[in-house]
């Protein structure tokens, strides 16, 4: 393959070579389902969805796992505060996340494992670590011995002397740097039986067990947010390698979405929740906004930036509609070589979008001089690109109108816009304004651009 990806473990861009020819295996850290998803939560899912689509486009069969953390300190605390059962709280917010992923066009994973459904595999992994001397039991808890693993810190760059797990010191813990594999049960908390006593799994243990259950002891790509590099992914790597598994061959990390320079999080109170965003913007516009920046670049959220991105998407949409109205069916063509080169270079979506917008510009120019052949060629290339990005306006998912209905609407709106243009040329601005107002009353938004008026159906 020509694809090259930045591997956090080696800190360099590496050629992607799947372990098994013709197949790519991916594990993506999913949500800890403690609350309603915001755009910071879904950004990573969208980034890895684009990667998955590009791998499929490149001819690979992709096996993708995205987990659900449905047992966690935060879930237990929030459920208790709300006076609701922890399992009901988790299930409610798991559905909210799945609804958000689906609304934004994420392809469903091959499997979506829940932590609570894999306790047996977690206990087996702990036993392997205890037997090999990398873990020990103490007062009902089980800990991973960081000092027993020579390459601890290699993924995150942490110096062993500086390691702080963020865990409280507990009786029987031999080294403050050791992290918890299994938490002994506390009154009122859910628990499962183990050889070391009843309790529940530690966060890091969950993902190692679920990844290897579905992808085997070694797989291609492990993805997640940059905030997971330490301690979560560092600890995943340590316990899995210490148990004898090859684990992830490539580690990918997407950057944050920030507001006022701070990571978007519930604790900061700067959350932009998905349900609210989808009341203000079309889902496909929000998707385009979140996938256009490079996945390793921070997005500083603002309404102005999202509005500008939405306008750019509408230009793509309107171009395809114009070509369909004048030239008929627009098939899915071939992606331009420049677009492929951009995505092959560590999933370079900013450059890929630049190729996309340039092709739309050239296609509009061809339409303006009645070169239908060139316009259709450009439109077919555009459809190929937006299909890879998951934002095809003519696809069944995003098309607001289909078939004869779409054709009839386009002809009516275009006729009214032609009437408006003729009125403006004759300086009959009263008639031009009346046409625009009539379209607005019907839910048609019109934007005047150098390439002519663009129209979209408002939600």
Short mmCIF file of C-alpha atoms in Angstrom, two decimals:
data_model
loop_
_atom_site.label_atom_id
_atom_site.label_comp_id
_atom_site.label_asym_id
_atom_site.label_seq_id
_atom_site.Cartn_x
_atom_site.Cartn_y
_atom_site.Cartn_z
CA UNK A 1 0.00 0.00 0.00
CA UNK A 2 1.00 3.64 -0.48
CA UNK A 3 -0.57 4.66 2.85
CA UNK A 4 1.73 6.13 5.49
CA UNK A 5 0.60 6.82 9.06
CA UNK A 6 2.15 8.63 12.00
CA UNK A 7 2.87 6.03 14.66
CA UNK A 8 2.94 7.48 18.17
CA UNK A 9 5.13 4.62 19.40
CA UNK A 10 7.97 5.35 16.96
CA UNK A 11 7.20 9.07 16.60
CA UNK A 12 7.50 8.89 12.84
CA UNK A 13 5.41 8.41 9.73
CA UNK A 14 5.57 4.75 8.75
CA UNK A 15 4.42 2.84 5.70
CA UNK A 16 1.28 0.92 6.60
CA UNK A 17 1.77 -2.80 6.12
CA UNK A 18 -1.07 -4.89 7.52
CA UNK A 19 -0.13 -8.05 9.36
CA UNK A 20 -2.45 -10.07 7.15
CA UNK A 21 -2.47 -9.33 3.42
CA UNK A 22 -5.77 -7.94 2.22
CA UNK A 23 -7.11 -7.21 5.71
CA UNK A 24 -6.72 -4.31 8.15
CA UNK A 25 -7.61 -4.71 11.82
CA UNK A 26 -8.46 -1.67 13.96
CA UNK A 27 -9.30 -1.15 17.61
CA UNK A 28 -10.66 2.29 18.51
CA UNK A 29 -11.21 3.34 22.10
CA UNK A 30 -14.89 4.18 22.36
CA UNK A 31 -16.89 6.11 24.88
CA UNK A 32 -17.05 5.93 28.63
CA UNK A 33 -20.83 6.29 28.64
CA UNK A 34 -21.26 8.68 31.54
CA UNK A 35 -23.18 11.47 29.80
CA UNK A 36 -24.43 13.02 26.56
CA UNK A 37 -21.81 13.08 23.75
CA UNK A 38 -20.28 16.38 22.61
CA UNK A 39 -18.31 17.20 19.48
CA UNK A 40 -15.02 16.49 21.25
CA UNK A 41 -16.19 12.92 21.85
CA UNK A 42 -17.22 12.21 18.27
CA UNK A 43 -14.26 13.81 16.51
CA UNK A 44 -12.08 10.73 16.93
CA UNK A 45 -14.84 8.39 15.77
CA UNK A 46 -15.17 10.48 12.60
CA UNK A 47 -11.41 10.54 11.99
CA UNK A 48 -11.15 6.76 12.24
CA UNK A 49 -14.28 6.37 10.12
CA UNK A 50 -12.52 8.27 7.30
CA UNK A 51 -9.44 6.09 7.76
CA UNK A 52 -11.59 2.99 7.59
CA UNK A 53 -13.32 4.21 4.43
CA UNK A 54 -9.95 4.94 2.82
CA UNK A 55 -8.64 1.49 3.72
CA UNK A 56 -11.74 -0.08 2.14
CA UNK A 57 -11.36 2.14 -0.93
CA UNK A 58 -7.74 0.95 -1.16
CA UNK A 59 -8.94 -2.63 -1.42
CA UNK A 60 -8.68 -3.90 2.14
CA UNK A 61 -11.24 -5.80 4.15
CA UNK A 62 -11.44 -3.89 7.45
CA UNK A 63 -12.23 -5.47 10.80
CA UNK A 64 -12.97 -2.64 13.20
CA UNK A 65 -13.70 -2.85 16.92
CA UNK A 66 -14.97 0.15 18.90
CA UNK A 67 -15.62 -0.63 22.56
CA UNK A 68 -17.99 0.75 25.15
CA UNK A 69 -16.73 1.36 28.69
CA UNK A 70 -19.91 0.71 30.65
CA UNK A 71 -18.40 0.25 34.12
CA UNK A 72 -16.27 3.05 35.56
CA UNK A 73 -15.92 5.25 38.64
CA UNK A 74 -17.50 8.21 36.82
CA UNK A 75 -20.49 6.18 35.67
CA UNK A 76 -21.10 4.89 39.18
CA UNK A 77 -20.81 8.39 40.66
CA UNK A 78 -23.10 10.07 38.12
CA UNK A 79 -25.70 7.33 38.36
CA UNK A 80 -25.67 7.58 42.16
CA UNK A 81 -26.06 11.39 42.00
CA UNK A 82 -29.03 10.96 39.69
CA UNK A 83 -30.56 8.22 41.83
CA UNK A 84 -30.58 5.77 38.94
CA UNK A 85 -29.15 2.23 38.56
CA UNK A 86 -25.61 2.30 37.17
CA UNK A 87 -26.46 -0.15 34.37
CA UNK A 88 -29.47 1.91 33.27
CA UNK A 89 -27.39 5.11 33.30
CA UNK A 90 -24.72 3.44 31.15
CA UNK A 91 -27.23 1.93 28.71
CA UNK A 92 -29.04 5.25 28.28
CA UNK A 93 -25.88 7.11 27.37
CA UNK A 94 -24.54 4.29 25.23
CA UNK A 95 -27.64 4.74 23.06
CA UNK A 96 -26.97 8.50 22.93
CA UNK A 97 -23.46 7.86 21.63
CA UNK A 98 -24.60 5.30 19.08
CA UNK A 99 -27.28 7.72 17.87
CA UNK A 100 -24.64 10.44 17.48
CA UNK A 101 -22.27 8.19 15.54
CA UNK A 102 -25.07 7.10 13.22
CA UNK A 103 -26.38 10.65 12.73
CA UNK A 104 -22.89 11.81 11.69
CA UNK A 105 -22.46 9.04 9.16
CA UNK A 106 -20.06 6.69 10.94
CA UNK A 107 -20.13 3.21 9.49
CA UNK A 108 -21.10 0.70 12.20
CA UNK A 109 -18.12 -1.17 13.68
CA UNK A 110 -17.65 -4.86 13.01
CA UNK A 111 -18.40 -5.32 16.71
CA UNK A 112 -19.11 -3.04 19.67
CA UNK A 113 -18.04 -4.93 22.80
CA UNK A 114 -19.03 -3.77 26.28
CA UNK A 115 -16.58 -4.07 29.14
CA UNK A 116 -19.10 -5.84 31.36
CA UNK A 117 -19.50 -8.57 28.76
CA UNK A 118 -15.83 -9.57 28.87
CA UNK A 119 -15.05 -10.12 32.54
CA UNK A 120 -13.96 -13.72 31.88
CA UNK A 121 -11.34 -12.60 29.35
CA UNK A 122 -10.11 -9.93 31.77
CA UNK A 123 -9.67 -12.45 34.58
CA UNK A 124 -7.73 -14.71 32.22
CA UNK A 125 -5.41 -11.82 31.27
CA UNK A 126 -4.81 -10.96 34.93
CA UNK A 127 -3.95 -14.58 35.65
CA UNK A 128 -1.37 -14.60 32.87
CA UNK A 129 0.22 -11.47 34.32
CA UNK A 130 0.24 -12.85 37.87
CA UNK A 131 1.74 -16.14 36.69
CA UNK A 132 4.52 -14.31 34.81
CA UNK A 133 5.40 -12.10 37.78
CA UNK A 134 4.13 -8.85 36.24
CA UNK A 135 1.13 -8.50 38.58
CA UNK A 136 0.35 -9.13 42.22
CA UNK A 137 -2.70 -9.24 44.48
CA UNK A 138 -3.02 -7.11 47.61
CA UNK A 139 -6.00 -6.59 49.92
CA UNK A 140 -8.53 -7.65 47.28
CA UNK A 141 -6.98 -5.51 44.51
CA UNK A 142 -4.61 -6.63 41.76
CA UNK A 143 -1.84 -4.35 40.47
CA UNK A 144 0.50 -4.33 37.49
CA UNK A 145 4.13 -3.97 38.53
CA UNK A 146 5.48 -1.16 36.39
CA UNK A 147 9.10 -1.84 37.38
CA UNK A 148 8.79 -5.40 36.07
CA UNK A 149 8.32 -4.20 32.49
CA UNK A 150 11.51 -2.78 30.98
CA UNK A 151 10.00 -0.68 28.17
CA UNK A 152 7.34 1.04 30.30
CA UNK A 153 7.03 4.64 29.10
CA UNK A 154 8.14 3.94 25.52
CA UNK A 155 4.78 4.89 24.01
CA UNK A 156 4.23 8.15 25.88
CA UNK A 157 7.84 9.17 26.51
CA UNK A 158 7.31 9.11 30.27
CA UNK A 159 10.40 8.73 32.45
CA UNK A 160 9.90 5.97 34.99
CA UNK A 161 10.89 8.24 37.85
CA UNK A 162 8.21 10.77 36.87
CA UNK A 163 5.28 8.39 36.45
CA UNK A 164 2.09 9.41 38.26
CA UNK A 165 -0.88 7.15 37.59
CA UNK A 166 -3.45 9.46 39.16
CA UNK A 167 -4.53 6.69 41.51
CA UNK A 168 -4.75 6.98 45.27
CA UNK A 169 -2.23 5.11 47.38
CA UNK A 170 -3.76 1.90 48.70
CA UNK A 171 -2.75 -0.59 51.35
CA UNK A 172 -0.61 -3.35 49.89
CA UNK A 173 0.43 -1.41 46.79
CA UNK A 174 4.17 -1.97 46.47
CA UNK A 175 5.03 0.99 44.26
CA UNK A 176 3.04 4.19 43.71
CA UNK A 177 3.72 3.81 39.97
CA UNK A 178 1.87 0.50 39.77
CA UNK A 179 -1.61 0.67 38.26
CA UNK A 180 -4.79 -1.19 39.12
CA UNK A 181 -5.89 -4.19 37.09
CA UNK A 182 -8.72 -5.24 39.41
CA UNK A 183 -10.52 -3.21 42.08
CA UNK A 184 -11.77 -5.02 45.17
CA UNK A 185 -15.49 -4.62 45.79
CA UNK A 186 -16.92 -1.81 47.87
CA UNK A 187 -20.36 -1.77 49.52
CA UNK A 188 -23.12 -0.94 47.06
CA UNK A 189 -20.93 -1.28 43.96
CA UNK A 190 -21.29 -3.95 41.27
CA UNK A 191 -18.82 -6.80 41.48
CA UNK A 192 -17.82 -10.07 39.84
CA UNK A 193 -16.11 -13.10 41.45
CA UNK A 194 -12.40 -13.75 40.79
CA UNK A 195 -9.61 -15.87 42.33
CA UNK A 196 -8.50 -12.69 44.15
CA UNK A 197 -11.90 -11.81 45.53
CA UNK A 198 -14.99 -9.99 44.22
CA UNK A 199 -14.58 -6.65 42.46
CA UNK A 200 -14.61 -4.95 39.09
CA UNK A 201 -12.05 -4.33 36.32
CA UNK A 202 -9.67 -1.41 35.98
CA UNK A 203 -10.13 0.77 32.91
CA UNK A 204 -6.84 -0.14 31.22
CA UNK A 205 -7.41 -3.87 31.57
CA UNK A 206 -10.75 -3.68 29.77
CA UNK A 207 -9.41 -2.53 26.42
CA UNK A 208 -6.53 -5.00 26.30
CA UNK A 209 -8.91 -7.90 26.88
CA UNK A 210 -11.52 -6.73 24.37
CA UNK A 211 -8.99 -5.90 21.65
CA UNK A 212 -7.32 -9.29 21.72
CA UNK A 213 -10.63 -11.15 22.05
CA UNK A 214 -11.77 -9.92 18.64
CA UNK A 215 -8.55 -9.05 16.81
CA UNK A 216 -6.14 -11.63 18.21
CA UNK A 217 -2.86 -11.20 20.11
CA UNK A 218 -1.49 -8.86 17.43
CA UNK A 219 -3.43 -6.43 15.26
CA UNK A 220 -2.73 -3.47 13.01
CA UNK A 221 -4.05 -0.17 14.37
CA UNK A 222 -4.99 1.08 17.82
CA UNK A 223 -6.67 4.47 17.73
CA UNK A 224 -7.85 6.99 20.29
CA UNK A 225 -7.59 10.57 21.47
CA UNK A 226 -4.25 12.13 22.31
CA UNK A 227 -5.39 12.41 25.93
CA UNK A 228 -5.34 8.60 26.12
CA UNK A 229 -1.63 8.20 25.35
CA UNK A 230 -0.89 8.27 29.07
CA UNK A 231 -1.84 6.53 31.20
CA UNK A 232 -4.46 4.52 29.32
CA UNK A 233 -2.62 3.42 26.20
CA UNK A 234 0.74 3.22 27.94
CA UNK A 235 -0.79 0.81 30.44
CA UNK A 236 -2.64 -1.15 27.78
CA UNK A 237 0.61 -1.64 25.92
CA UNK A 238 2.53 -2.63 29.05
CA UNK A 239 0.08 -5.24 30.31
CA UNK A 240 -0.51 -6.75 26.85
CA UNK A 241 3.17 -7.04 25.92
CA UNK A 242 4.03 -8.31 29.40
CA UNK A 243 1.41 -11.05 28.93
CA UNK A 244 3.15 -12.12 25.72
CA UNK A 245 0.88 -10.51 23.12
CA UNK A 246 2.27 -8.49 20.21
CA UNK A 247 -0.72 -6.11 20.52
CA UNK A 248 -0.92 -2.99 18.29
CA UNK A 249 1.51 -2.55 15.38
CA UNK A 250 0.57 1.14 14.86
CA UNK A 251 -0.67 3.63 17.46
CA UNK A 252 -2.74 6.56 16.12
CA UNK A 253 -3.97 9.51 18.17
CA UNK A 254 -6.32 12.30 17.16
CA UNK A 255 -6.09 15.77 18.70
CA UNK A 256 -8.67 17.59 20.80
CA UNK A 257 -11.50 19.95 20.04
CA UNK A 258 -10.96 23.02 22.18
CA UNK A 259 -12.88 26.14 23.16
CA UNK A 260 -10.97 29.21 24.34
CA UNK A 261 -7.80 27.14 24.18
CA UNK A 262 -9.00 24.46 26.60
CA UNK A 263 -9.86 20.84 25.88
CA UNK A 264 -13.59 20.36 25.55
CA UNK A 265 -14.76 18.41 28.58
CA UNK A 266 -17.69 18.21 30.92
CA UNK A 267 -15.58 19.28 33.88
CA UNK A 268 -14.78 22.61 32.21
CA UNK A 269 -18.39 23.22 31.36
CA UNK A 270 -17.58 24.09 27.74
CA UNK A 271 -19.49 21.26 26.16
CA UNK A 272 -21.15 21.53 22.76
CA UNK A 273 -23.55 18.60 22.90
CA UNK A 274 -24.40 16.70 19.73
CA UNK A 275 -28.21 16.93 20.11
CA UNK A 276 -27.96 20.72 20.38
CA UNK A 277 -25.51 20.95 17.46
CA UNK A 278 -27.85 18.94 15.24
CA UNK A 279 -30.65 21.38 15.97
CA UNK A 280 -28.47 24.16 14.58
CA UNK A 281 -26.61 22.46 11.71
CA UNK A 282 -27.22 19.59 9.38
CA UNK A 283 -25.35 16.48 10.47
CA UNK A 284 -23.42 16.24 7.22
CA UNK A 285 -22.20 19.84 7.67
CA UNK A 286 -21.00 19.07 11.18
CA UNK A 287 -19.24 15.95 9.91
CA UNK A 288 -17.48 17.92 7.18
CA UNK A 289 -16.34 20.52 9.71
CA UNK A 290 -14.86 17.92 12.05
CA UNK A 291 -13.05 15.83 9.41
CA UNK A 292 -11.55 18.63 7.31
CA UNK A 293 -8.70 19.56 9.72
CA UNK A 294 -5.86 17.05 10.00
CA UNK A 295 -6.67 14.47 12.63
CA UNK A 296 -3.50 15.35 14.58
CA UNK A 297 -4.34 19.08 14.59
CA UNK A 298 -6.38 20.69 17.35
CA UNK A 299 -9.72 22.18 16.31
CA UNK A 300 -10.47 25.47 18.06
CA UNK A 301 -14.25 25.44 17.88
CA UNK A 302 -16.22 28.55 16.93
CA UNK A 303 -19.65 29.09 15.41
CA UNK A 304 -18.05 31.26 12.72
CA UNK A 305 -15.66 28.51 11.63
CA UNK A 306 -18.44 25.94 11.53
CA UNK A 307 -20.67 28.29 9.52
CA UNK A 308 -17.87 28.91 7.02
CA UNK A 309 -17.26 25.18 6.68
CA UNK A 310 -21.00 24.59 6.17
CA UNK A 311 -21.03 27.14 3.34
CA UNK A 312 -18.15 25.31 1.69
CA UNK A 313 -20.07 22.06 1.88
CA UNK A 314 -23.15 23.69 0.36
CA UNK A 315 -21.06 24.74 -2.64
CA UNK A 316 -20.14 21.09 -3.20
CA UNK A 317 -23.78 20.12 -2.81
CA UNK A 318 -25.05 22.77 -5.18
CA UNK A 319 -22.49 21.92 -7.85
CA UNK A 320 -23.57 18.28 -7.90
CA UNK A 321 -27.20 19.34 -8.08
CA UNK A 322 -26.47 21.69 -10.98
CA UNK A 323 -24.74 18.95 -12.94
CA UNK A 324 -27.49 16.45 -12.22
CA UNK A 325 -30.11 18.96 -13.37
CA UNK A 326 -28.31 19.69 -16.66
CA UNK A 327 -26.47 16.45 -17.47
CA UNK A 328 -28.52 13.76 -15.77
CA UNK A 329 -27.20 11.01 -13.49
CA UNK A 330 -23.88 11.67 -11.79
CA UNK A 331 -22.07 8.39 -11.24
CA UNK A 332 -19.36 7.68 -8.70
CA UNK A 333 -16.12 8.17 -10.67
CA UNK A 334 -12.46 7.85 -9.73
CA UNK A 335 -10.69 9.93 -7.11
CA UNK A 336 -8.03 12.28 -8.52
CA UNK A 337 -4.44 11.20 -7.92
CA UNK A 338 -3.82 14.35 -5.85
CA UNK A 339 -6.68 13.40 -3.53
CA UNK A 340 -5.33 9.86 -3.12
CA UNK A 341 -1.84 11.19 -2.44
CA UNK A 342 -3.21 13.49 0.26
CA UNK A 343 -5.01 10.70 2.14
CA UNK A 344 -2.08 8.33 1.70
CA UNK A 345 0.10 10.94 3.43
CA UNK A 346 -1.05 10.29 7.01
CA UNK A 347 -4.70 10.88 6.15
CA UNK A 348 -4.13 14.45 4.96
CA UNK A 349 -7.74 15.62 4.87
CA UNK A 350 -6.95 19.38 4.56
CA UNK A 351 -5.15 18.73 1.26
CA UNK A 352 -7.87 16.27 0.20
CA UNK A 353 -10.54 18.93 0.77
CA UNK A 354 -8.46 21.42 -1.22
CA UNK A 355 -8.49 19.02 -4.19
CA UNK A 356 -12.23 18.55 -3.71
CA UNK A 357 -13.00 22.29 -3.68
CA UNK A 358 -10.71 22.94 -6.67
CA UNK A 359 -12.53 20.26 -8.65
CA UNK A 360 -15.87 21.86 -7.75
CA UNK A 361 -14.55 25.25 -8.89
CA UNK A 362 -13.38 23.82 -12.23
CA UNK A 363 -16.68 22.01 -12.69
CA UNK A 364 -18.68 25.19 -12.07
CA UNK A 365 -16.50 27.01 -14.58
CA UNK A 366 -17.27 24.31 -17.13
CA UNK A 367 -20.98 24.68 -16.47
CA UNK A 368 -20.74 28.44 -16.94
CA UNK A 369 -19.46 27.92 -20.51
CA UNK A 370 -21.89 25.06 -21.17
CA UNK A 371 -19.17 22.40 -21.29
CA UNK A 372 -21.36 19.60 -20.01
CA UNK A 373 -18.80 16.86 -20.68
CA UNK A 374 -16.12 18.48 -18.55
CA UNK A 375 -18.63 19.39 -15.85
CA UNK A 376 -19.88 15.80 -15.63
CA UNK A 377 -16.32 14.49 -15.47
CA UNK A 378 -15.61 16.85 -12.56
CA UNK A 379 -18.85 15.89 -10.82
CA UNK A 380 -18.05 12.18 -11.02
CA UNK A 381 -14.65 12.84 -9.47
CA UNK A 382 -16.33 14.92 -6.76
CA UNK A 383 -18.75 12.10 -5.98
CA UNK A 384 -15.84 9.68 -5.64
CA UNK A 385 -14.10 12.01 -3.17
CA UNK A 386 -17.13 12.82 -1.05
CA UNK A 387 -18.00 9.14 -0.94
CA UNK A 388 -14.60 8.37 0.63
CA UNK A 389 -15.12 11.23 3.11
CA UNK A 390 -18.64 10.09 3.94
CA UNK A 391 -20.29 13.35 2.90
CA UNK A 392 -21.85 12.56 -0.50
CA UNK A 393 -24.85 14.92 -0.91
CA UNK A 394 -26.39 12.58 -3.49
CA UNK A 395 -26.13 9.48 -1.31
CA UNK A 396 -29.26 8.00 0.22
CA UNK A 397 -28.12 9.04 3.70
CA UNK A 398 -27.62 12.73 3.01
CA UNK A 399 -29.94 13.43 0.06
CA UNK A 400 -32.77 15.61 1.25
CA UNK A 401 -34.89 14.67 -1.75
CA UNK A 402 -34.60 11.76 -4.11
CA UNK A 403 -35.71 10.69 -7.57
CA UNK A 404 -38.45 12.57 -9.36
CA UNK A 405 -39.06 14.74 -6.29
CA UNK A 406 -35.49 16.04 -6.37
CA UNK A 407 -35.60 16.71 -10.10
CA UNK A 408 -38.90 18.58 -9.85
CA UNK A 409 -37.70 20.71 -6.93
CA UNK A 410 -34.42 21.56 -8.68
CA UNK A 411 -36.21 22.65 -11.85
CA UNK A 412 -38.67 24.84 -9.93
CA UNK A 413 -36.02 26.50 -7.78
CA UNK A 414 -33.65 27.02 -10.73
CA UNK A 415 -36.48 28.61 -12.73
CA UNK A 416 -37.23 31.02 -9.88
CA UNK A 417 -33.54 31.86 -9.48
CA UNK A 418 -33.32 32.56 -13.24
CA UNK A 419 -36.31 34.90 -12.85
CA UNK A 420 -34.54 36.60 -9.95
CA UNK A 421 -31.30 36.99 -11.92
CA UNK A 422 -33.19 38.52 -14.86
CA UNK A 423 -34.97 40.93 -12.51
CA UNK A 424 -31.68 42.01 -10.96
CA UNK A 425 -30.14 42.53 -14.40
CA UNK A 426 -33.09 44.78 -15.26
CA UNK A 427 -32.60 46.57 -11.90
CA UNK A 428 -36.06 45.43 -10.85
CA UNK A 429 -34.92 44.82 -7.29
CA UNK A 430 -38.44 44.64 -5.87
CA UNK A 431 -39.20 41.56 -7.98
CA UNK A 432 -35.78 40.03 -7.20
CA UNK A 433 -36.34 40.47 -3.48
CA UNK A 434 -39.86 39.07 -3.73
CA UNK A 435 -38.56 35.91 -5.42
CA UNK A 436 -35.95 35.43 -2.74
CA UNK A 437 -38.54 35.98 0.01
CA UNK A 438 -40.88 33.48 -1.61
CA UNK A 439 -38.10 30.87 -1.68
CA UNK A 440 -37.26 31.60 1.95
CA UNK A 441 -40.89 31.07 2.95
CA UNK A 442 -40.68 27.65 1.27
CA UNK A 443 -37.56 26.76 3.27
CA UNK A 444 -35.05 27.41 0.48
CA UNK A 445 -31.92 29.32 1.54
CA UNK A 446 -30.14 31.23 -1.24
CA UNK A 447 -26.51 32.32 -1.14
CA UNK A 448 -25.11 34.62 -3.84
CA UNK A 449 -21.58 33.63 -4.90
CA UNK A 450 -19.19 34.55 -7.75
CA UNK A 451 -20.32 31.32 -9.45
CA UNK A 452 -23.98 32.24 -9.22
CA UNK A 453 -26.64 31.66 -6.56
CA UNK A 454 -26.46 28.52 -4.41
CA UNK A 455 -29.55 27.10 -2.79
CA UNK A 456 -30.16 24.55 -0.07
CA UNK A 457 -33.20 23.25 1.77
CA UNK A 458 -33.10 24.39 5.37
CA UNK A 459 -33.88 21.96 8.19
#
